[in-house]
Amino acid sequence: MADVLPDIPDASPNLNGLKIMHLPLLRVVSGALASLLLTGTADAVADDPLRPVPTGKTALVDNPIYKTGELEPQNCPEPPVRHVGSAKGAESYLAAILKCLDKSWTRQFAKAGLHFSTPKLKIVTRSGVDDGCGEFPEGAQAVYCGEDKTIVVLLDKAALDDADSLFLFQVIAHEYGHHVQEYTGISHAFFYWKHPTTKAFRADQRRYELQADCLSGAFIGSVRHSLDRSKEDFAYLRLLGTDSSTHGKAKNQAYWLTRGFQGKGPGACNTFAATSRVS
């Protein structure tokens, strides 16, 4: 795929006066990583697969999910967040978007011939509380817990104040990307790859996180026609990243989000085979 952007405005500091929020970085605790941290062992990647879940390098660079084409278009109108600043309203909003994600990715896994189950959603309102994989980490907006296949979202003041943008939409789509990685064998292959150094691990961790950005973009692009949003709303998402040793440079986060948005499918998101834009 060519290194180009879709027909949305380039990210700019003001976006025609649209207020820009500086929000916490997204983080992930995958099934393999959670098991390593908490128990020293790993759970199975998927139960009773329709075909063998790929392993090792094949899972990372030649995964069958990459060959499934675009996500099938579906209508996913956003329900109104009745009261911006309300955790209850934002939770209902996220639950509705989760149903759309479930429908899209269930179809995609069927095309890949891989077993799939939909994730659960859990809401927390502050860091430090038990989220099912331990304490919800400080500085995170959301985590994916592979142990119990749950997306955990922090609905703090920053997120609730920005609930009328596409921010929460992208948050849950990104964490769903980690759920996709879990069931395709990508998570297991990444976390059990024999990285010779911490530096090498971090390099692949950035590929892992950038892939989740791309998968979120693919979903958003596939339902874009049903969203009552302006180009500026989509462009806003490209401004939310911050440079990170674990998640990559902000410009690369924006690139992979946009690449997925344009490609509308996981085939655009093979960050493990990419030779650039993964730092």
XYZ file of C-alpha atoms in Angstrom:
279
model
C 0.000 0.000 0.000
C 1.302 3.435 -0.886
C 2.474 5.707 1.886
C -0.388 8.169 1.505
C -3.138 9.610 3.662
C -6.890 9.307 3.052
C -9.073 12.265 2.236
C -9.016 13.834 5.665
C -7.193 17.049 6.538
C -3.602 16.899 7.674
C -3.324 17.143 11.434
C -2.795 20.712 12.535
C -2.652 22.329 15.979
C -5.968 24.144 15.686
C -8.178 22.155 13.275
C -10.252 25.238 12.549
C -10.645 26.061 16.213
C -11.387 22.524 17.448
C -10.137 22.202 21.019
C -7.319 19.696 21.409
C -7.169 17.626 24.597
C -3.968 16.045 25.859
C -5.060 12.626 27.038
C -3.212 9.712 28.673
C -1.479 7.056 26.609
C -3.237 3.782 25.841
C -1.658 0.673 27.382
C -2.201 -3.091 27.058
C -1.854 -6.180 29.229
C -2.131 -9.147 26.892
C -2.939 -12.692 27.952
C 0.639 -13.843 27.535
C 2.127 -10.808 29.259
C -0.377 -10.922 32.105
C 0.392 -14.593 32.646
C 4.114 -13.939 32.634
C 3.760 -11.111 35.110
C 1.231 -12.739 37.395
C 1.849 -16.468 37.209
C 4.867 -17.148 35.022
C 2.792 -19.237 32.586
C 0.619 -18.465 29.592
C -2.974 -19.307 28.782
C -3.898 -20.876 25.460
C -4.396 -18.336 22.719
C -7.781 -19.687 21.651
C -9.999 -22.665 22.449
C -11.075 -25.142 19.759
C -9.939 -23.188 16.705
C -11.471 -23.968 13.327
C -7.929 -24.116 11.970
C -4.644 -24.144 13.859
C -3.826 -20.742 15.309
C -0.585 -19.628 13.654
C 2.505 -19.464 15.798
C 5.934 -17.855 15.759
C 6.986 -15.683 12.845
C 4.079 -16.896 10.713
C 1.615 -15.443 13.229
C 3.360 -12.091 13.063
C 4.090 -11.583 9.358
C 1.893 -14.066 7.435
C -1.224 -14.281 9.546
C -4.415 -15.472 7.812
C -6.264 -12.455 9.193
C -4.167 -10.271 6.859
C -5.660 -12.069 3.854
C -9.349 -11.505 4.675
C -9.820 -8.250 2.775
C -11.748 -5.235 3.976
C -14.072 -5.372 6.955
C -17.612 -5.689 5.640
C -19.409 -2.338 5.688
C -22.085 -2.075 8.336
C -24.116 0.668 9.909
C -22.753 1.725 13.270
C -24.468 4.999 14.159
C -23.133 6.507 17.349
C -25.667 6.743 20.156
C -25.675 10.157 21.804
C -23.749 10.552 25.021
C -26.730 12.155 26.731
C -24.732 14.030 29.293
C -21.130 14.844 28.446
C -19.241 14.283 31.674
C -21.479 11.372 32.698
C -19.765 8.013 33.257
C -23.067 6.160 32.855
C -23.772 7.795 29.503
C -20.235 7.110 28.267
C -20.478 3.468 29.351
C -23.677 3.013 27.327
C -21.960 4.635 24.360
C -18.984 2.259 24.605
C -21.275 -0.779 24.936
C -23.034 0.190 21.696
C -19.762 0.610 19.802
C -18.560 -2.721 21.212
C -21.538 -4.466 19.589
C -20.514 -3.032 16.213
C -16.936 -4.171 16.744
C -18.171 -7.644 17.682
C -20.177 -7.926 14.486
C -17.355 -6.749 12.214
C -14.592 -8.850 13.701
C -16.732 -11.999 14.098
C -17.299 -11.892 10.329
C -13.608 -11.278 9.670
C -12.488 -14.238 11.779
C -15.002 -16.445 9.975
C -13.362 -15.448 6.694
C -9.956 -16.326 8.187
C -11.228 -19.672 9.465
C -10.108 -18.893 12.996
C -11.976 -19.363 16.255
C -13.235 -16.146 17.831
C -15.152 -15.057 20.899
C -16.174 -11.525 21.710
C -14.629 -9.648 24.640
C -16.246 -8.259 27.760
C -16.256 -4.603 28.761
C -15.415 -3.245 32.190
C -15.428 0.365 33.324
C -13.272 1.882 36.046
C -13.379 5.479 37.212
C -9.911 5.803 38.716
C -6.461 4.273 38.506
C -5.259 1.798 41.089
C -8.472 -0.227 41.347
C -8.571 -3.961 40.582
C -9.356 -4.346 36.885
C -9.151 -8.150 36.735
C -5.484 -8.213 35.723
C -4.237 -6.374 38.778
C -4.330 -2.676 39.513
C -5.377 -0.400 36.670
C -2.118 1.338 35.732
C -1.508 5.005 36.366
C -1.312 7.008 33.145
C -3.387 4.561 31.083
C -6.744 5.283 29.479
C -7.590 1.672 28.705
C -6.119 -1.824 28.919
C -6.869 -5.175 27.371
C -6.707 -8.099 29.784
C -6.087 -11.283 27.836
C -6.564 -13.498 30.882
C -10.309 -12.945 30.964
C -10.696 -11.370 27.491
C -11.866 -8.032 28.859
C -11.451 -4.472 27.642
C -11.126 -2.139 30.619
C -11.703 1.579 30.040
C -10.971 4.372 32.466
C -13.749 6.953 32.377
C -11.973 9.760 34.154
C -12.656 13.483 33.868
C -10.404 13.929 30.813
C -12.205 11.215 28.870
C -15.673 12.315 29.940
C -14.984 15.926 29.037
C -14.048 14.746 25.537
C -16.936 12.299 25.163
C -18.497 14.202 22.291
C -15.465 13.557 20.057
C -14.385 10.263 18.486
C -11.825 9.733 21.242
C -13.723 7.033 23.146
C -14.646 5.379 19.835
C -10.965 5.016 18.990
C -10.037 3.949 22.527
C -12.312 0.919 22.449
C -11.419 0.134 18.822
C -7.699 0.141 19.744
C -8.216 -2.226 22.665
C -10.345 -4.420 20.427
C -7.310 -4.538 18.165
C -5.443 -6.218 21.017
C -8.308 -8.709 21.328
C -7.871 -9.473 17.620
C -4.149 -9.977 18.210
C -4.973 -12.375 21.039
C -7.151 -14.655 18.906
C -4.921 -14.590 15.838
C -1.863 -15.796 17.762
C -0.075 -12.477 17.329
C -0.032 -11.707 21.059
C 1.359 -15.110 21.982
C 3.991 -14.983 19.248
C 5.114 -11.496 20.223
C 5.339 -12.030 23.963
C 7.036 -15.425 23.620
C 9.457 -14.389 20.900
C 13.013 -14.730 22.166
C 14.034 -11.094 22.171
C 17.792 -10.924 22.781
C 17.658 -7.536 24.525
C 15.196 -5.171 26.136
C 15.803 -2.821 23.215
C 14.710 -5.526 20.770
C 11.610 -6.242 22.861
C 10.670 -2.555 22.884
C 11.091 -2.364 19.118
C 8.589 -5.185 18.620
C 6.324 -3.765 21.311
C 6.020 -0.619 19.246
C 5.053 -2.732 16.216
C 2.458 -4.460 18.399
C 0.900 -1.213 19.605
C 1.050 0.474 16.207
C -0.751 -2.533 14.772
C -3.571 -2.019 17.282
C -3.749 1.617 16.160
C -4.041 0.423 12.569
C -6.718 -2.148 13.373
C -8.729 0.540 15.129
C -8.409 2.722 12.040
C -9.551 -0.152 9.815
C -12.752 -0.515 11.810
C -13.415 3.221 11.917
C -12.861 3.456 8.174
C -15.232 0.557 7.535
C -18.130 2.228 9.375
C -17.265 5.811 8.469
C -20.235 6.137 6.104
C -22.657 5.603 9.001
C -21.065 8.131 11.348
C -22.431 11.653 11.381
C -18.947 13.145 11.604
C -16.920 15.797 9.810
C -13.447 15.399 8.353
C -12.153 17.390 11.306
C -13.573 14.798 13.716
C -11.529 12.071 12.022
C -8.439 14.259 11.744
C -8.655 14.979 15.470
C -7.836 11.353 16.252
C -4.456 11.757 14.563
C -3.478 14.424 17.077
C -3.986 12.359 20.219
C -0.739 10.368 20.225
C 2.371 11.241 22.194
C 5.908 10.002 21.622
C 6.453 6.799 23.592
C 9.159 4.166 23.866
C 6.442 1.488 24.001
C 3.819 2.863 21.599
C 5.993 4.617 19.023
C 6.349 8.179 17.859
C 3.187 10.247 17.661
C 3.639 10.709 13.906
C 3.840 6.932 13.437
C 0.760 6.359 15.571
C -1.068 8.803 13.294
C 0.356 7.092 10.196
C -0.839 3.589 11.117
C -4.212 4.811 12.314
C -4.624 6.546 8.958
C -3.313 3.559 6.990
C -5.931 1.339 8.613
C -8.615 3.960 8.035
C -7.753 4.015 4.362
C -7.336 0.250 3.922
C -10.453 -0.687 5.946
C -9.026 -4.111 6.754
C -6.290 -5.947 8.649
C -4.240 -6.429 5.484
C -3.129 -2.813 5.855
C -1.824 -3.477 9.360
C 1.137 -5.839 8.994
C 3.480 -3.756 11.134
C 5.685 -6.786 11.818
C 6.708 -6.917 8.164
C 7.073 -3.134 7.812
C 10.540 -1.688 7.215
C 9.672 1.882 8.242
C 7.233 3.912 10.339
C 7.559 1.544 13.292
C 9.851 3.545 15.588
